[in-house]
Short mmCIF file of C-alpha atoms in Angstrom, two decimals:
data_model
loop_
_atom_site.label_atom_id
_atom_site.label_comp_id
_atom_site.label_asym_id
_atom_site.label_seq_id
_atom_site.Cartn_x
_atom_site.Cartn_y
_atom_site.Cartn_z
CA MET A 747 -58.11 -40.78 12.45
CA ILE A 748 -60.14 -39.42 15.38
CA GLU A 749 -60.19 -35.95 13.83
CA LYS A 750 -61.52 -37.34 10.55
CA ALA A 751 -64.16 -39.40 12.38
CA LEU A 752 -65.38 -36.39 14.36
CA ALA A 753 -65.47 -34.26 11.21
CA LEU A 754 -68.14 -36.55 9.74
CA GLY A 755 -70.82 -34.86 11.85
CA PRO A 756 -71.80 -33.74 15.34
CA LEU A 757 -71.62 -36.26 18.17
CA ASP A 758 -73.93 -35.76 21.13
CA ALA A 759 -71.35 -36.42 23.83
CA ASP A 760 -68.65 -34.73 25.86
CA LEU A 761 -65.29 -36.23 24.93
CA VAL A 762 -62.16 -36.68 27.04
CA PHE A 763 -59.01 -37.33 24.99
CA LEU A 764 -56.19 -39.43 26.42
CA GLY A 765 -52.82 -40.31 24.95
CA SER A 766 -50.01 -38.18 23.66
CA GLY A 767 -48.91 -36.27 20.61
CA GLU A 768 -45.25 -36.68 21.49
CA ARG A 769 -42.86 -37.78 18.77
CA GLY A 770 -39.50 -39.45 19.10
CA THR A 771 -36.20 -38.25 17.65
CA VAL A 772 -33.05 -39.93 16.45
CA PRO A 773 -29.57 -38.42 16.47
CA SER A 774 -28.46 -36.71 13.29
CA ASP A 775 -25.39 -34.70 12.33
CA ALA A 776 -24.61 -31.67 14.47
CA ALA A 777 -25.35 -29.14 11.74
CA ALA A 778 -28.79 -30.44 10.88
CA GLY A 779 -29.77 -31.26 14.46
CA PRO A 780 -31.99 -34.20 15.47
CA ALA A 781 -34.12 -35.68 12.71
CA PRO A 782 -37.78 -36.32 13.50
CA ARG A 783 -39.04 -39.88 13.26
CA SER A 784 -41.85 -42.01 14.50
CA LEU A 785 -41.91 -43.22 18.08
CA LEU A 786 -40.10 -46.42 18.88
CA PRO A 787 -42.54 -49.35 19.35
CA GLU A 788 -41.97 -49.50 23.11
CA GLN A 789 -42.64 -45.74 23.39
CA ALA A 790 -45.91 -46.06 21.47
CA GLY A 791 -46.87 -49.12 23.52
CA ARG A 792 -46.24 -47.28 26.79
CA ILE A 793 -48.39 -44.32 25.74
CA ALA A 794 -51.22 -46.60 24.60
CA GLY A 795 -51.11 -48.80 27.70
CA GLU A 796 -51.05 -45.86 30.08
CA ALA A 797 -53.91 -44.16 28.25
CA VAL A 798 -56.07 -47.29 28.50
CA THR A 799 -55.20 -47.64 32.19
CA GLU A 800 -56.26 -44.04 32.84
CA ALA A 801 -59.45 -44.47 30.81
CA VAL A 802 -60.47 -47.47 32.92
CA ARG A 803 -59.73 -45.51 36.10
CA LEU A 804 -62.02 -42.70 34.91
CA ALA A 805 -64.77 -45.15 33.97
CA LEU A 806 -64.63 -47.01 37.30
CA ALA A 807 -64.75 -43.67 39.13
CA GLY A 808 -67.85 -42.66 37.19
CA ASP A 809 -66.11 -39.73 35.51
CA VAL A 810 -66.81 -41.12 32.02
CA ASP A 811 -69.66 -43.34 30.84
CA ALA A 812 -67.88 -45.33 28.12
CA ILE A 813 -64.43 -45.86 26.60
CA VAL A 814 -63.54 -45.70 22.91
CA THR A 815 -60.07 -47.02 22.11
CA GLY A 816 -58.19 -46.72 18.85
CA PRO A 817 -56.26 -49.55 17.18
CA VAL A 818 -53.31 -50.70 19.28
CA HIS A 819 -50.25 -52.64 18.14
CA LYS A 820 -50.06 -55.68 20.42
CA HIS A 821 -46.32 -56.17 19.97
CA ALA A 822 -45.70 -52.57 21.06
CA LEU A 823 -47.80 -53.13 24.18
CA HIS A 824 -45.74 -56.23 24.99
CA LEU A 825 -42.49 -54.32 24.56
CA ALA A 826 -43.78 -51.68 26.98
CA GLY A 827 -44.56 -54.31 29.62
CA PHE A 828 -48.31 -54.72 29.01
CA ARG A 829 -48.09 -58.46 28.38
CA TYR A 830 -51.65 -59.39 27.45
CA PRO A 831 -52.90 -61.08 24.26
CA GLY A 832 -54.92 -57.96 23.44
CA LEU A 833 -56.81 -55.01 24.88
CA THR A 834 -59.78 -57.22 25.78
CA GLU A 835 -57.65 -59.13 28.25
CA LEU A 836 -55.94 -55.98 29.55
CA LEU A 837 -59.30 -54.30 30.13
CA SER A 838 -60.55 -57.37 31.98
CA HIS A 839 -57.55 -57.18 34.34
CA LEU A 840 -57.82 -53.42 34.91
CA ALA A 841 -61.52 -53.73 35.73
CA GLY A 842 -60.84 -56.30 38.46
CA ASP A 843 -60.20 -59.50 36.48
CA VAL A 844 -63.85 -59.66 35.46
CA ASP A 845 -65.11 -62.28 33.00
CA VAL A 846 -65.39 -60.64 29.57
CA ALA A 847 -66.21 -61.54 25.97
CA MET A 848 -65.29 -59.92 22.67
CA MET A 849 -68.15 -58.91 20.38
CA LEU A 850 -67.86 -57.64 16.81
CA ALA A 851 -70.90 -55.75 15.54
CA ALA A 852 -71.70 -54.63 12.00
CA GLY A 853 -75.27 -53.54 11.44
CA LYS A 854 -77.62 -56.42 12.27
CA LEU A 855 -74.79 -58.90 12.70
CA ARG A 856 -73.33 -59.33 16.21
CA VAL A 857 -70.70 -62.01 16.68
CA VAL A 858 -69.17 -63.01 20.03
CA LEU A 859 -65.87 -64.90 20.17
CA VAL A 860 -65.69 -67.82 22.61
CA THR A 861 -61.91 -67.91 22.18
CA THR A 862 -59.86 -64.94 21.01
CA HIS A 863 -56.11 -64.69 20.40
CA ILE A 864 -54.93 -68.29 20.56
CA PRO A 865 -53.43 -70.58 17.90
CA LEU A 866 -55.94 -72.55 15.83
CA LYS A 867 -54.36 -75.81 16.99
CA ASP A 868 -55.42 -74.98 20.59
CA VAL A 869 -59.03 -74.04 19.84
CA ALA A 870 -60.69 -77.45 20.24
CA ALA A 871 -59.23 -77.90 23.73
CA GLN A 872 -60.24 -74.39 24.81
CA VAL A 873 -63.84 -74.56 23.57
CA THR A 874 -65.59 -76.17 26.52
CA THR A 875 -69.27 -76.35 27.37
CA ASP A 876 -68.71 -74.18 30.43
CA ARG A 877 -66.80 -71.56 28.45
CA VAL A 878 -69.53 -71.33 25.80
CA VAL A 879 -72.23 -71.01 28.46
CA ARG A 880 -70.30 -68.30 30.36
CA CYS A 881 -69.77 -66.41 27.11
CA GLY A 882 -73.47 -66.75 26.32
CA ARG A 883 -74.54 -65.43 29.73
CA ILE A 884 -72.27 -62.39 29.35
CA THR A 885 -73.77 -61.80 25.90
CA GLU A 886 -77.34 -62.08 27.16
CA ARG A 887 -76.72 -59.51 29.90
CA ALA A 888 -75.11 -57.08 27.49
CA LEU A 889 -77.90 -57.42 24.94
CA ARG A 890 -80.47 -56.71 27.67
CA ASP A 891 -78.63 -53.92 29.49
CA TRP A 892 -76.79 -52.15 26.66
CA TRP A 893 -78.93 -52.89 23.59
CA GLY A 894 -82.32 -52.98 25.30
CA ILE A 895 -83.26 -56.43 23.93
CA ALA A 896 -85.58 -57.96 26.51
CA ALA A 897 -85.30 -61.57 25.31
CA PRO A 898 -82.03 -62.06 23.41
CA ARG A 899 -81.98 -64.76 20.71
CA LEU A 900 -78.61 -66.52 20.53
CA ALA A 901 -77.17 -68.99 18.05
CA VAL A 902 -74.07 -71.15 18.51
CA CYS A 903 -71.78 -71.49 15.50
CA ALA A 904 -70.41 -74.98 14.92
CA LEU A 905 -66.72 -75.77 15.24
CA ASN A 906 -66.47 -78.36 12.48
CA PRO A 907 -67.71 -78.42 8.85
CA HIS A 908 -71.43 -79.20 8.63
CA ALA A 909 -71.57 -79.15 12.45
CA GLY A 910 -69.59 -82.39 12.50
CA GLU A 911 -71.86 -84.29 10.08
CA SER A 912 -73.08 -86.69 12.82
CA GLY A 913 -69.53 -87.23 14.05
CA LEU A 914 -67.95 -87.81 10.65
CA PHE A 915 -65.92 -84.57 10.90
CA GLY A 916 -65.41 -84.47 14.66
CA ASP A 917 -67.49 -84.96 17.80
CA GLU A 918 -67.00 -81.54 19.44
CA ASP A 919 -70.26 -80.11 18.13
CA ALA A 920 -72.39 -82.91 19.60
CA ARG A 921 -70.28 -83.44 22.72
CA VAL A 922 -69.45 -79.83 23.67
CA LEU A 923 -71.56 -77.30 21.78
CA GLU A 924 -74.98 -79.00 21.82
CA PRO A 925 -75.15 -79.11 25.66
CA ALA A 926 -74.10 -75.45 25.79
CA ALA A 927 -76.77 -74.45 23.28
CA ARG A 928 -79.42 -76.34 25.28
CA THR A 929 -78.37 -74.66 28.52
CA LEU A 930 -78.58 -71.23 26.86
CA ALA A 931 -81.81 -72.06 25.00
CA ALA A 932 -79.86 -71.06 21.90
CA ALA A 933 -80.09 -72.38 18.36
CA GLY A 934 -77.38 -74.71 17.20
CA PRO A 935 -74.71 -75.59 16.83
CA LEU A 936 -75.33 -74.38 13.28
CA PRO A 937 -72.79 -74.61 10.44
CA ALA A 938 -70.68 -71.51 9.88
CA ASP A 939 -71.68 -71.35 6.22
CA THR A 940 -75.33 -70.61 7.11
CA VAL A 941 -75.58 -69.23 10.66
CA PHE A 942 -74.29 -65.75 9.78
CA VAL A 943 -76.67 -65.45 6.82
CA ARG A 944 -79.56 -66.26 9.15
CA ALA A 945 -78.33 -63.70 11.69
CA LEU A 946 -78.06 -61.02 8.98
CA ARG A 947 -81.68 -61.75 8.08
CA GLY A 948 -82.68 -60.96 11.66
CA GLU A 949 -83.20 -64.46 13.05
CA PHE A 950 -80.64 -64.07 15.88
CA ASP A 951 -79.47 -61.16 18.01
CA ALA A 952 -75.95 -62.58 18.37
CA VAL A 953 -73.92 -65.59 17.26
CA LEU A 954 -71.42 -67.29 19.58
CA THR A 955 -68.43 -68.38 17.51
CA PRO A 956 -65.80 -70.91 18.64
CA TYR A 957 -62.68 -69.15 17.35
CA HIS A 958 -61.35 -65.78 16.29
CA ASP A 959 -61.17 -65.87 12.51
CA VAL A 960 -64.54 -67.47 11.77
CA GLY A 961 -66.29 -64.66 13.65
CA MET A 962 -64.01 -61.86 12.50
CA THR A 963 -64.27 -62.89 8.86
CA ALA A 964 -68.05 -62.93 8.96
CA VAL A 965 -68.23 -59.42 10.43
CA LYS A 966 -65.66 -57.93 8.10
CA VAL A 967 -67.29 -59.40 5.02
CA ALA A 968 -70.68 -58.15 6.23
CA GLY A 969 -69.55 -54.62 7.00
CA PHE A 970 -65.88 -53.83 6.57
CA GLY A 971 -65.27 -50.22 7.50
CA THR A 972 -68.37 -50.02 9.70
CA GLY A 973 -67.71 -52.78 12.23
CA VAL A 974 -67.20 -52.14 15.93
CA ASN A 975 -65.38 -54.18 18.58
CA VAL A 976 -67.29 -54.24 21.91
CA THR A 977 -65.95 -55.67 25.17
CA LEU A 978 -68.84 -57.33 27.01
CA GLY A 979 -68.81 -58.01 30.75
CA LEU A 980 -67.09 -54.81 31.87
CA PRO A 981 -68.92 -52.49 34.29
CA PHE A 982 -68.91 -49.87 31.51
CA PRO A 983 -69.13 -50.04 27.69
CA ARG A 984 -65.86 -50.18 25.75
CA VAL A 985 -65.84 -50.00 21.98
CA ALA A 986 -63.20 -49.75 19.26
CA PRO A 987 -62.95 -49.84 15.47
CA ASP A 988 -62.75 -53.36 14.04
CA HIS A 989 -59.45 -52.82 12.20
CA GLY A 990 -55.80 -52.77 13.20
CA THR A 991 -53.11 -50.12 13.22
CA ALA A 992 -52.38 -50.20 9.45
CA LEU A 993 -48.83 -49.02 10.03
CA ASP A 994 -48.16 -49.01 6.29
CA ILE A 995 -50.38 -45.95 5.79
CA VAL A 996 -49.65 -44.04 9.00
CA GLY A 997 -49.23 -40.31 8.34
CA LYS A 998 -50.50 -40.50 4.74
CA GLY A 999 -53.97 -39.13 5.50
CA VAL A 1000 -55.71 -41.93 3.61
CA ALA A 1001 -57.15 -43.99 6.50
CA ASP A 1002 -60.90 -44.63 6.34
CA PRO A 1003 -62.51 -43.14 9.48
CA GLY A 1004 -65.79 -45.08 9.03
CA SER A 1005 -65.17 -47.74 11.66
CA MET A 1006 -63.93 -45.20 14.20
CA ARG A 1007 -67.02 -43.10 13.59
CA ALA A 1008 -69.22 -46.17 14.03
CA ALA A 1009 -67.41 -46.95 17.30
CA LEU A 1010 -67.97 -43.42 18.61
CA GLU A 1011 -71.66 -43.51 17.75
CA LEU A 1012 -72.20 -46.95 19.27
CA GLY A 1013 -70.26 -45.90 22.38
CA VAL A 1014 -72.64 -42.98 22.90
CA GLU A 1015 -75.66 -45.24 22.34
CA LEU A 1016 -74.51 -47.95 24.76
CA ALA A 1017 -73.45 -45.42 27.40
CA ARG A 1018 -76.94 -43.94 27.44
CA ARG A 1019 -78.61 -47.29 27.95
CA ALA A 1020 -76.07 -48.46 30.53
CA ALA A 1021 -76.67 -45.32 32.58
CA ARG A 1022 -80.43 -45.91 32.86
#
């Protein structure tokens, strides 16, 4: 994947590659010798987790300006002892347990997730006014420092259909999200079926979304194959493609490198601004 992404054109950056090309083996008959096979999940998880740990060490030491990670299988990380919901949470811990937020960017659309990898049934309890405000402040800083937007324009995506319809479909939007939007001087809460359209038209610089799939779906519909995952709040930019490991096509040479290329290009862009 990385080779295909780099082959799409020159990249104005010095790259440091971490990870491993090692492959596992399984016993076979004595005459044929060991038969090659893919790494066991825990082996792959260990390599990925150790590579991310080393990348963060290099970034904190000032030896690299940004980190680009590839797709990582969360179950493999867990098997290897890296027991975090995802790389966002692992990166937060490695950087000193800093407060972070997950952004997905595709062209003009930037979406920030207030909650990430939790069951849908737990979302309403986890979306608090304080959490939305903290997420918004992290987003504002990143938009100023990494994107060069002097006065970021935020919108808050509603939790319930029609933003609760005056309490008919739930009171969380009026009780929780409206105070957060006022504190942030953000628009909203605005219904999910219109806020992303308005952001794509350039009305907002980022949309704060209450749960994982509403934000992820918007970005992937808007720009599947070109989206980038950005971890906000770290002392250095970290970006990644917006897709998963696609284990069903590993080794077939058919993976689309577009999102990885977009991640590399955005990583270079953000690193330059962050260094100023």
